[in-house]
mmCIF file of C-alpha atoms and ligand atoms in Angstrom:
data_model
loop_
_atom_site.group_PDB
_atom_site.id
_atom_site.type_symbol
_atom_site.label_atom_id
_atom_site.label_comp_id
_atom_site.label_asym_id
_atom_site.label_seq_id
_atom_site.Cartn_x
_atom_site.Cartn_y
_atom_site.Cartn_z
ATOM 1 C CA UNK A 1 -0.308 -0.177 0.058
ATOM 2 C CA UNK A 2 1.213 3.686 -0.635
ATOM 3 C CA UNK A 3 1.504 5.768 2.270
ATOM 4 C CA UNK A 4 1.475 9.693 1.064
ATOM 5 C CA UNK A 5 2.546 12.831 3.052
ATOM 6 C CA UNK A 6 -0.045 15.599 3.349
ATOM 7 C CA UNK A 7 1.431 18.886 4.554
ATOM 8 C CA UNK A 8 -1.479 22.053 5.026
ATOM 9 C CA UNK A 9 -1.617 24.662 6.510
ATOM 10 C CA UNK A 10 -3.368 26.834 5.793
ATOM 11 C CA UNK A 11 -7.280 27.788 5.077
ATOM 12 C CA UNK A 12 -7.499 27.504 1.049
ATOM 13 C CA UNK A 13 -5.478 24.305 1.328
ATOM 14 C CA UNK A 14 -7.694 23.022 3.895
ATOM 15 C CA UNK A 15 -10.167 23.008 0.557
ATOM 16 C CA UNK A 16 -7.615 21.302 -1.487
ATOM 17 C CA UNK A 17 -6.569 18.423 0.809
ATOM 18 C CA UNK A 18 -10.018 17.338 1.930
ATOM 19 C CA UNK A 19 -11.241 16.972 -2.453
ATOM 20 C CA UNK A 20 -8.026 14.813 -2.678
ATOM 21 C CA UNK A 21 -7.771 12.361 0.992
ATOM 22 C CA UNK A 22 -11.070 11.827 -0.345
ATOM 23 C CA UNK A 23 -10.173 9.862 -3.152
ATOM 24 C CA UNK A 24 -7.033 8.570 -1.957
ATOM 25 C CA UNK A 25 -9.208 6.919 0.888
ATOM 26 C CA UNK A 26 -11.349 5.816 -1.943
ATOM 27 C CA UNK A 27 -8.477 4.408 -4.063
ATOM 28 C CA UNK A 28 -6.533 2.598 -0.232
ATOM 29 C CA UNK A 29 -2.975 4.925 -0.149
ATOM 30 C CA UNK A 30 -2.331 5.209 3.838
ATOM 31 C CA UNK A 31 -2.274 9.081 4.004
ATOM 32 C CA UNK A 32 -0.104 10.743 6.779
ATOM 33 C CA UNK A 33 -1.941 14.404 7.416
ATOM 34 C CA UNK A 34 0.939 16.802 8.712
ATOM 35 C CA UNK A 35 -0.895 20.584 10.212
ATOM 36 C CA UNK A 36 1.883 22.900 9.582
ATOM 37 C CA UNK A 37 -0.482 24.869 12.482
ATOM 38 C CA UNK A 38 0.589 28.276 9.656
ATOM 39 C CA UNK A 39 -3.983 28.964 10.421
ATOM 40 C CA UNK A 40 -5.012 28.515 14.315
ATOM 41 C CA UNK A 41 -8.198 29.582 15.034
ATOM 42 C CA UNK A 42 -11.578 27.424 15.131
ATOM 43 C CA UNK A 43 -12.618 29.403 12.036
ATOM 44 C CA UNK A 44 -10.104 29.273 9.701
ATOM 45 C CA UNK A 45 -9.060 25.693 10.492
ATOM 46 C CA UNK A 46 -10.780 23.511 12.685
ATOM 47 C CA UNK A 47 -14.385 24.607 10.871
ATOM 48 C CA UNK A 48 -13.324 23.368 7.244
ATOM 49 C CA UNK A 49 -11.329 19.486 8.923
ATOM 50 C CA UNK A 50 -15.199 19.178 10.789
ATOM 51 C CA UNK A 51 -17.440 19.607 8.273
ATOM 52 C CA UNK A 52 -15.379 18.681 4.949
ATOM 53 C CA UNK A 53 -14.904 15.464 6.703
ATOM 54 C CA UNK A 54 -11.340 15.428 6.572
ATOM 55 C CA UNK A 55 -9.408 13.122 8.813
ATOM 56 C CA UNK A 56 -7.791 14.507 11.819
ATOM 57 C CA UNK A 57 -4.679 15.431 11.129
ATOM 58 C CA UNK A 58 -1.714 12.573 12.408
ATOM 59 C CA UNK A 59 0.851 15.577 13.292
ATOM 60 C CA UNK A 60 0.028 19.342 14.563
ATOM 61 C CA UNK A 61 3.494 21.212 14.492
ATOM 62 C CA UNK A 62 1.909 24.405 15.452
ATOM 63 C CA UNK A 63 4.111 26.715 13.840
ATOM 64 C CA UNK A 64 2.280 30.168 13.277
ATOM 65 C CA UNK A 65 2.636 34.157 14.275
ATOM 66 C CA UNK A 66 6.135 34.295 13.081
ATOM 67 C CA UNK A 67 8.168 35.976 10.133
ATOM 68 C CA UNK A 68 8.244 34.539 7.123
ATOM 69 C CA UNK A 69 12.143 32.986 8.010
ATOM 70 C CA UNK A 70 11.142 31.665 10.513
ATOM 71 C CA UNK A 71 8.087 30.119 10.122
ATOM 72 C CA UNK A 72 9.466 29.032 7.055
ATOM 73 C CA UNK A 73 12.198 27.823 9.402
ATOM 74 C CA UNK A 74 11.271 26.122 12.046
ATOM 75 C CA UNK A 75 8.348 24.593 9.633
ATOM 76 C CA UNK A 76 11.602 22.510 7.853
ATOM 77 C CA UNK A 77 12.934 21.441 10.797
ATOM 78 C CA UNK A 78 9.829 19.810 11.797
ATOM 79 C CA UNK A 79 8.994 18.386 8.954
ATOM 80 C CA UNK A 80 11.917 16.517 8.216
ATOM 81 C CA UNK A 81 11.971 14.904 12.116
ATOM 82 C CA UNK A 82 8.703 13.499 10.995
ATOM 83 C CA UNK A 83 9.322 12.483 6.802
ATOM 84 C CA UNK A 84 12.975 10.643 8.923
ATOM 85 C CA UNK A 85 10.572 8.958 11.469
ATOM 86 C CA UNK A 86 8.175 7.863 8.716
ATOM 87 C CA UNK A 87 9.604 7.388 5.273
ATOM 88 C CA UNK A 88 6.557 7.742 3.487
ATOM 89 C CA UNK A 89 6.853 7.248 -0.181
ATOM 90 C CA UNK A 90 6.196 10.657 -1.360
ATOM 91 C CA UNK A 91 5.122 14.023 -0.194
ATOM 92 C CA UNK A 92 1.883 16.319 -1.928
ATOM 93 C CA UNK A 93 1.976 19.291 -1.147
ATOM 94 C CA UNK A 94 -0.122 22.240 -2.441
ATOM 95 C CA UNK A 95 -1.132 25.664 -3.556
ATOM 96 C CA UNK A 96 1.604 28.531 -2.442
ATOM 97 C CA UNK A 97 2.128 29.446 0.857
ATOM 98 C CA UNK A 98 4.822 28.481 3.317
ATOM 99 C CA UNK A 99 3.957 25.552 4.514
ATOM 100 C CA UNK A 100 4.211 24.424 0.743
ATOM 101 C CA UNK A 101 7.789 26.125 0.235
ATOM 102 C CA UNK A 102 9.063 23.659 3.954
ATOM 103 C CA UNK A 103 7.258 20.378 3.276
ATOM 104 C CA UNK A 104 8.833 20.309 -0.477
ATOM 105 C CA UNK A 105 11.738 20.884 0.502
ATOM 106 C CA UNK A 106 11.862 19.083 3.560
ATOM 107 C CA UNK A 107 10.871 16.002 1.097
ATOM 108 C CA UNK A 108 13.362 16.096 -1.738
ATOM 109 C CA UNK A 109 16.877 16.707 0.570
ATOM 110 C CA UNK A 110 16.230 13.724 2.019
ATOM 111 C CA UNK A 111 15.591 12.078 -1.823
ATOM 112 C CA UNK A 112 11.848 11.533 -0.914
ATOM 113 C CA UNK A 113 9.497 12.820 -4.006
ATOM 114 C CA UNK A 114 6.885 15.925 -4.159
ATOM 115 C CA UNK A 115 3.956 15.784 -5.443
ATOM 116 C CA UNK A 116 2.806 19.148 -6.689
ATOM 117 C CA UNK A 117 -1.284 19.838 -6.503
ATOM 118 C CA UNK A 118 -1.108 23.495 -8.384
ATOM 119 C CA UNK A 119 1.648 23.612 -10.399
ATOM 120 C CA UNK A 120 3.031 25.884 -12.328
ATOM 121 C CA UNK A 121 0.853 28.734 -11.808
ATOM 122 C CA UNK A 122 2.310 32.419 -12.197
ATOM 123 C CA UNK A 123 1.682 35.824 -11.174
ATOM 124 C CA UNK A 124 5.244 37.695 -12.162
ATOM 125 C CA UNK A 125 5.598 39.206 -9.067
ATOM 126 C CA UNK A 126 8.276 38.021 -7.472
ATOM 127 C CA UNK A 127 7.118 41.017 -4.663
ATOM 128 C CA UNK A 128 4.798 38.014 -3.495
ATOM 129 C CA UNK A 129 5.956 35.130 -1.579
ATOM 130 C CA UNK A 130 3.238 33.117 -2.931
ATOM 131 C CA UNK A 131 5.115 33.341 -6.208
ATOM 132 C CA UNK A 132 8.365 33.260 -4.430
ATOM 133 C CA UNK A 133 7.094 29.976 -3.253
ATOM 134 C CA UNK A 134 5.189 28.120 -5.920
ATOM 135 C CA UNK A 135 8.520 28.800 -7.777
ATOM 136 C CA UNK A 136 10.719 26.470 -5.752
ATOM 137 C CA UNK A 137 8.345 23.962 -5.037
ATOM 138 C CA UNK A 138 8.170 23.964 -9.044
ATOM 139 C CA UNK A 139 11.138 23.539 -9.098
ATOM 140 C CA UNK A 140 11.827 21.051 -7.314
ATOM 141 C CA UNK A 141 8.793 18.280 -7.269
ATOM 142 C CA UNK A 142 8.791 15.453 -9.629
ATOM 143 C CA UNK A 143 5.173 14.977 -10.166
ATOM 144 C CA UNK A 144 3.107 18.755 -11.164
ATOM 145 C CA UNK A 145 -0.217 18.488 -11.078
ATOM 146 C CA UNK A 146 -1.810 21.315 -13.410
ATOM 147 C CA UNK A 147 -4.890 23.112 -13.014
ATOM 148 C CA UNK A 148 -5.050 25.097 -16.166
ATOM 149 C CA UNK A 149 -3.023 25.032 -19.872
ATOM 150 C CA UNK A 150 -1.394 28.444 -19.026
ATOM 151 C CA UNK A 151 -0.301 26.729 -15.750
ATOM 152 C CA UNK A 152 1.828 23.881 -18.118
ATOM 153 C CA UNK A 153 2.440 26.594 -20.136
ATOM 154 C CA UNK A 154 4.115 28.749 -18.018
ATOM 155 C CA UNK A 155 6.253 25.656 -17.225
ATOM 156 C CA UNK A 156 7.563 25.212 -20.631
ATOM 157 C CA UNK A 157 8.561 28.269 -20.633
ATOM 158 C CA UNK A 158 10.855 27.955 -17.822
ATOM 159 C CA UNK A 159 12.253 24.504 -19.778
ATOM 160 C CA UNK A 160 10.081 21.691 -17.612
ATOM 161 C CA UNK A 161 10.052 20.080 -20.138
ATOM 162 C CA UNK A 162 13.747 19.065 -20.248
ATOM 163 C CA UNK A 163 13.605 17.787 -16.454
ATOM 164 C CA UNK A 164 13.031 14.248 -15.422
ATOM 165 C CA UNK A 165 9.693 15.000 -14.016
ATOM 166 C CA UNK A 166 5.666 14.130 -14.717
ATOM 167 C CA UNK A 167 3.579 17.274 -15.430
ATOM 168 C CA UNK A 168 0.485 16.340 -15.572
ATOM 169 C CA UNK A 169 -2.867 18.332 -16.781
ATOM 170 C CA UNK A 170 -5.280 17.057 -14.129
ATOM 171 C CA UNK A 171 -7.928 20.604 -13.141
ATOM 172 C CA UNK A 172 -8.612 21.927 -10.315
ATOM 173 C CA UNK A 173 -8.951 20.461 -7.120
ATOM 174 C CA UNK A 174 -10.613 23.086 -5.667
ATOM 175 C CA UNK A 175 -13.691 22.502 -8.951
ATOM 176 C CA UNK A 176 -14.075 19.244 -7.488
ATOM 177 C CA UNK A 177 -14.645 20.364 -4.053
ATOM 178 C CA UNK A 178 -17.303 23.826 -4.670
ATOM 179 C CA UNK A 179 -19.891 20.829 -6.747
ATOM 180 C CA UNK A 180 -19.015 18.383 -4.446
ATOM 181 C CA UNK A 181 -19.673 21.005 -1.285
ATOM 182 C CA UNK A 182 -22.883 22.007 -2.991
ATOM 183 C CA UNK A 183 -25.135 19.797 -1.818
ATOM 184 C CA UNK A 184 -24.125 19.451 1.543
ATOM 185 C CA UNK A 185 -23.453 23.069 2.251
ATOM 186 C CA UNK A 186 -27.165 23.844 0.584
ATOM 187 C CA UNK A 187 -28.360 21.701 3.566
ATOM 188 C CA UNK A 188 -26.231 22.162 6.394
ATOM 189 C CA UNK A 189 -26.101 26.568 5.832
ATOM 190 C CA UNK A 190 -28.146 28.774 7.506
ATOM 191 C CA UNK A 191 -25.632 32.560 6.709
ATOM 192 C CA UNK A 192 -28.456 33.986 4.317
ATOM 193 C CA UNK A 193 -31.074 33.433 6.536
ATOM 194 C CA UNK A 194 -28.694 34.798 9.772
ATOM 195 C CA UNK A 195 -27.740 37.322 7.289
ATOM 196 C CA UNK A 196 -31.757 38.233 6.298
ATOM 197 C CA UNK A 197 -29.914 39.617 2.812
ATOM 198 C CA UNK A 198 -31.289 37.890 -1.519
ATOM 199 C CA UNK A 199 -29.100 41.592 -2.598
ATOM 200 C CA UNK A 200 -25.893 41.334 -1.598
ATOM 201 C CA UNK A 201 -22.097 41.709 -3.418
ATOM 202 C CA UNK A 202 -19.995 39.431 -1.472
ATOM 203 C CA UNK A 203 -15.861 41.084 -1.115
ATOM 204 C CA UNK A 204 -12.830 39.250 0.893
ATOM 205 C CA UNK A 205 -9.940 41.299 2.081
ATOM 206 C CA UNK A 206 -6.505 39.314 2.902
ATOM 207 C CA UNK A 207 -3.037 39.385 0.371
ATOM 208 C CA UNK A 208 0.361 41.279 1.906
ATOM 209 C CA UNK A 209 0.498 43.135 -0.403
ATOM 210 C CA UNK A 210 -2.787 44.513 0.096
ATOM 211 C CA UNK A 211 -3.291 44.390 3.894
ATOM 212 C CA UNK A 212 0.831 45.916 4.789
ATOM 213 C CA UNK A 213 0.419 48.681 2.553
ATOM 214 C CA UNK A 214 -1.550 50.614 3.741
ATOM 215 C CA UNK A 215 -2.137 53.754 1.947
ATOM 216 C CA UNK A 216 -4.099 50.473 -0.324
ATOM 217 C CA UNK A 217 -6.247 49.324 2.177
ATOM 218 C CA UNK A 218 -7.379 52.579 2.300
ATOM 219 C CA UNK A 219 -7.986 52.918 -0.714
ATOM 220 C CA UNK A 220 -10.035 49.386 -1.064
ATOM 221 C CA UNK A 221 -11.584 50.108 1.309
ATOM 222 C CA UNK A 222 -13.402 53.075 0.655
ATOM 223 C CA UNK A 223 -13.915 51.578 -2.822
ATOM 224 C CA UNK A 224 -15.974 48.828 -0.831
ATOM 225 C CA UNK A 225 -17.753 51.716 1.439
ATOM 226 C CA UNK A 226 -18.965 53.483 -2.002
ATOM 227 C CA UNK A 227 -20.152 49.825 -3.265
ATOM 228 C CA UNK A 228 -21.966 49.628 -0.008
ATOM 229 C CA UNK A 229 -23.618 52.561 -0.556
ATOM 230 C CA UNK A 230 -25.749 51.102 -3.371
ATOM 231 C CA UNK A 231 -26.033 47.462 -1.932
ATOM 232 C CA UNK A 232 -24.886 46.157 0.611
ATOM 233 C CA UNK A 233 -20.936 44.816 0.680
ATOM 234 C CA UNK A 234 -20.944 41.092 2.893
ATOM 235 C CA UNK A 235 -16.551 41.839 4.730
ATOM 236 C CA UNK A 236 -15.791 38.142 6.676
ATOM 237 C CA UNK A 237 -12.684 39.337 7.565
ATOM 238 C CA UNK A 238 -9.435 37.422 7.662
ATOM 239 C CA UNK A 239 -7.500 37.941 11.069
ATOM 240 C CA UNK A 240 -5.122 39.827 9.278
ATOM 241 C CA UNK A 241 -7.045 42.468 8.070
ATOM 242 C CA UNK A 242 -9.172 42.745 11.291
ATOM 243 C CA UNK A 243 -5.802 43.297 12.288
ATOM 244 C CA UNK A 244 -4.775 45.857 10.801
ATOM 245 C CA UNK A 245 -7.573 47.522 10.339
ATOM 246 C CA UNK A 246 -8.213 48.267 13.537
ATOM 247 C CA UNK A 247 -4.297 48.846 14.367
ATOM 248 C CA UNK A 248 -5.248 51.942 11.344
ATOM 249 C CA UNK A 249 -8.040 53.002 13.061
ATOM 250 C CA UNK A 250 -9.609 52.021 9.170
ATOM 251 C CA UNK A 251 -13.855 52.452 9.380
ATOM 252 C CA UNK A 252 -14.683 49.665 6.841
ATOM 253 C CA UNK A 253 -19.528 51.063 6.726
ATOM 254 C CA UNK A 254 -19.877 46.944 5.206
ATOM 255 C CA UNK A 255 -21.219 44.288 6.392
ATOM 256 C CA UNK A 256 -18.577 42.911 8.617
ATOM 257 C CA UNK A 257 -18.303 39.177 10.102
ATOM 258 C CA UNK A 258 -15.787 37.244 11.397
ATOM 259 C CA UNK A 259 -13.727 34.496 8.470
ATOM 260 C CA UNK A 260 -17.484 31.671 7.593
ATOM 261 C CA UNK A 261 -16.806 28.271 7.227
ATOM 262 C CA UNK A 262 -16.176 26.891 3.958
ATOM 263 C CA UNK A 263 -20.152 25.547 3.806
ATOM 264 C CA UNK A 264 -21.090 29.117 4.523
ATOM 265 C CA UNK A 265 -18.789 30.561 1.585
ATOM 266 C CA UNK A 266 -20.770 28.322 -0.390
ATOM 267 C CA UNK A 267 -24.205 29.524 0.046
ATOM 268 C CA UNK A 268 -22.447 33.187 0.540
ATOM 269 C CA UNK A 269 -21.034 32.488 -2.907
ATOM 270 C CA UNK A 270 -23.653 30.979 -4.582
ATOM 271 C CA UNK A 271 -26.459 33.627 -3.169
ATOM 272 C CA UNK A 272 -24.625 37.632 -4.322
ATOM 273 C CA UNK A 273 -24.171 39.352 -6.991
ATOM 274 C CA UNK A 274 -21.102 39.888 -7.762
ATOM 275 C CA UNK A 275 -17.375 39.132 -6.031
ATOM 276 C CA UNK A 276 -14.408 41.623 -4.401
ATOM 277 C CA UNK A 277 -11.495 39.752 -4.130
ATOM 278 C CA UNK A 278 -8.130 39.292 -3.927
ATOM 279 C CA UNK A 279 -7.922 35.299 -3.353
ATOM 280 C CA UNK A 280 -6.729 33.211 -5.384
ATOM 281 C CA UNK A 281 -9.291 30.451 -4.590
ATOM 282 C CA UNK A 282 -12.001 32.697 -3.945
ATOM 283 C CA UNK A 283 -11.190 33.992 -8.502
ATOM 284 C CA UNK A 284 -12.255 31.349 -9.449
ATOM 285 C CA UNK A 285 -14.420 30.148 -7.386
ATOM 286 C CA UNK A 286 -16.838 32.950 -8.307
ATOM 287 C CA UNK A 287 -16.809 31.315 -10.858
ATOM 288 C CA UNK A 288 -17.594 27.804 -10.291
ATOM 289 C CA UNK A 289 -21.208 29.794 -8.789
ATOM 290 C CA UNK A 290 -21.705 31.453 -12.274
ATOM 291 C CA UNK A 291 -20.631 35.314 -10.276
ATOM 292 C CA UNK A 292 -18.893 37.885 -11.995
ATOM 293 C CA UNK A 293 -15.416 38.679 -9.672
ATOM 294 C CA UNK A 294 -13.678 41.972 -9.677
ATOM 295 C CA UNK A 295 -10.076 41.075 -8.655
ATOM 296 C CA UNK A 296 -8.139 43.717 -5.579
ATOM 297 C CA UNK A 297 -5.090 42.644 -7.608
ATOM 298 C CA UNK A 298 -2.623 44.143 -10.198
ATOM 299 C CA UNK A 299 -2.180 41.057 -11.929
ATOM 300 C CA UNK A 300 -4.113 37.335 -11.170
ATOM 301 C CA UNK A 301 -2.355 33.531 -11.782
ATOM 302 C CA UNK A 302 -5.520 32.638 -12.685
ATOM 303 C CA UNK A 303 -5.184 35.380 -16.286
ATOM 304 C CA UNK A 304 -8.598 33.100 -19.089
ATOM 305 C CA UNK A 305 -10.762 34.118 -15.972
ATOM 306 C CA UNK A 306 -9.862 37.788 -17.337
ATOM 307 C CA UNK A 307 -9.255 36.404 -20.528
ATOM 308 C CA UNK A 308 -13.109 35.009 -20.921
ATOM 309 C CA UNK A 309 -14.645 38.468 -19.259
ATOM 310 C CA UNK A 310 -15.761 36.566 -15.881
ATOM 311 C CA UNK A 311 -13.353 38.514 -13.628
ATOM 312 C CA UNK A 312 -11.134 42.060 -14.139
ATOM 313 C CA UNK A 313 -8.590 43.398 -12.038
ATOM 314 C CA UNK A 314 -8.614 46.519 -9.984
ATOM 315 C CA UNK A 315 -5.151 46.565 -8.157
ATOM 316 C CA UNK A 316 -5.858 49.023 -5.171
ATOM 317 C CA UNK A 317 -8.195 51.835 -7.049
ATOM 318 C CA UNK A 318 -10.832 52.876 -5.071
ATOM 319 C CA UNK A 319 -11.913 54.466 -8.706
ATOM 320 C CA UNK A 320 -11.554 51.833 -10.744
ATOM 321 C CA UNK A 321 -13.044 48.717 -7.919
ATOM 322 C CA UNK A 322 -16.461 51.754 -8.064
ATOM 323 C CA UNK A 323 -16.632 51.500 -12.042
ATOM 324 C CA UNK A 324 -15.132 48.179 -12.485
ATOM 325 C CA UNK A 325 -18.829 47.831 -9.769
ATOM 326 C CA UNK A 326 -20.601 48.824 -12.241
ATOM 327 C CA UNK A 327 -19.568 47.345 -15.153
ATOM 328 C CA UNK A 328 -19.648 44.069 -13.820
ATOM 329 C CA UNK A 329 -23.003 43.857 -12.632
ATOM 330 C CA UNK A 330 -24.442 44.761 -15.748
ATOM 331 C CA UNK A 331 -22.256 41.812 -17.514
ATOM 332 C CA UNK A 332 -24.526 38.871 -18.832
ATOM 333 C CA UNK A 333 -21.727 35.372 -19.050
ATOM 334 C CA UNK A 334 -22.116 32.021 -20.107
ATOM 335 C CA UNK A 335 -20.207 29.816 -17.057
ATOM 336 C CA UNK A 336 -20.883 27.060 -18.212
ATOM 337 C CA UNK A 337 -17.545 27.171 -20.376
ATOM 338 C CA UNK A 338 -14.599 23.776 -19.042
ATOM 339 C CA UNK A 339 -11.890 26.112 -17.708
ATOM 340 C CA UNK A 340 -10.649 24.006 -15.042
ATOM 341 C CA UNK A 341 -11.435 20.433 -15.853
ATOM 342 C CA UNK A 342 -14.121 17.861 -15.586
ATOM 343 C CA UNK A 343 -14.213 17.421 -11.745
ATOM 344 C CA UNK A 344 -11.845 14.833 -11.737
ATOM 345 C CA UNK A 345 -8.992 16.296 -10.989
ATOM 346 C CA UNK A 346 -8.292 14.802 -7.369
ATOM 347 C CA UNK A 347 -9.157 11.282 -8.387
ATOM 348 C CA UNK A 348 -6.262 11.636 -11.418
ATOM 349 C CA UNK A 349 -4.085 12.441 -8.260
ATOM 350 C CA UNK A 350 -4.595 9.646 -6.210
ATOM 351 C CA UNK A 351 -4.693 7.264 -10.056
ATOM 352 C CA UNK A 352 -1.336 9.135 -10.279
ATOM 353 C CA UNK A 353 0.087 8.040 -6.481
ATOM 354 C CA UNK A 354 -1.400 4.356 -6.903
ATOM 355 C CA UNK A 355 0.650 3.792 -9.800
ATOM 356 C CA UNK A 356 4.155 5.580 -8.003
HETATM 357 N N1 UDP B 401 -12.699 30.886 2.524
HETATM 358 C C1 UDP B 401 -13.821 29.983 4.002
HETATM 359 N N2 UDP B 401 -14.511 31.427 4.617
HETATM 360 C C2 UDP B 401 -13.529 33.013 4.144
HETATM 361 C C3 UDP B 401 -13.255 33.432 2.846
HETATM 362 C C4 UDP B 401 -12.606 32.013 2.119
HETATM 363 O O1 UDP B 401 -14.474 29.138 3.899
HETATM 364 O O2 UDP B 401 -14.043 33.809 5.670
HETATM 365 C C5 UDP B 401 -12.525 29.783 1.939
HETATM 366 C C6 UDP B 401 -12.903 30.798 -0.163
HETATM 367 O O3 UDP B 401 -13.653 29.212 -0.140
HETATM 368 C C7 UDP B 401 -11.647 29.370 -0.479
HETATM 369 C C8 UDP B 401 -10.924 29.660 0.123
HETATM 370 O O4 UDP B 401 -11.238 29.732 2.059
HETATM 371 O O5 UDP B 401 -11.578 28.106 -0.720
HETATM 372 C C9 UDP B 401 -9.668 30.838 0.361
HETATM 373 O O6 UDP B 401 -8.927 30.643 1.086
HETATM 374 P P1 UDP B 401 -7.742 32.037 1.439
HETATM 375 O O7 UDP B 401 -8.832 32.978 0.659
HETATM 376 O O8 UDP B 401 -7.757 31.964 2.785
HETATM 377 O O9 UDP B 401 -6.684 32.359 0.692
HETATM 378 P P2 UDP B 401 -6.470 32.314 -0.997
HETATM 379 O O10 UDP B 401 -7.370 31.332 -1.718
HETATM 380 O O11 UDP B 401 -6.027 33.310 -1.373
HETATM 381 O O12 UDP B 401 -4.416 31.243 -1.430
#
């Protein structure tokens, strides 16, 4: 029986791991789940494990609240120790966080094959910590599961065709998760009834490039406040953003709620008029649930959404944001375009691992 070490640590990774974990189980693959502890609050971590029935982590390193270097370094040390004890057949990492990089690096240095899920994505913005994590993780991975054709092309441009690695376009595991859990969310979430809203915009802000630049954050909040004059804006606030807003006395007039669990998030996405976000995952989820999206960044890794008119980039410009709201709210699009695979992304990963 194959034995896989899965490394997770941050919210988007719980969603991705949920989809893959289910398929590993279905195909009889033994999974050892390691939580680095990067996200640890009940509503940033526990709720995902409970709702999505992700197996309880076998190990929790409880590493959080540190600078990038300290966090990655301590994770590297912790994961290496576990790998030396458990000697898995491969290590699987997701996306682009410090947990992704630490997991991949720890494994590769002791010659354990690395599987990167959501490989090949690029923003081409080297100021983003996530971009650095992605590039390094891809370069030291042995099997690269790419969600899109653009991701495949990015790797080709970087010469990956010449490397002895497996590159597989399997689609997006977040799409698998969104469709699978949507049915459960419809039965279990009461967020719309709690908020008493049927006509609203859903917004999220948490990217370091927006939260750590106070000017930018001011502009974004001003832009959202202006939209909130016309239609309620629901803002489930990431703890980092909440902390900075309160420290800097920036006042939002939007409907601020605590970060929600995945089921509530799905219902918010399905029920809203439009999505405004700087999240990678939420840009795609807007598309999965047939909503247009305004992205609070200068660039995106999910370029196919912009190319096809489902998404528009406004950076941190409040006037552009307000104008984009007016354009996007009128827009009619056909969301049936297949951009992210046929819903078997996670199963393809499990089948590939079975053959290792
Ligand atoms: N999410 C959630 N509750 C929230 C905000 C986001 O469940 O209050 C989910 C969202 O639906 C997506 C994932 O968290 O599946 C995205 O995480 P995040 O935006 O933190 O990270 P990114 O995708 O930008 O890396």
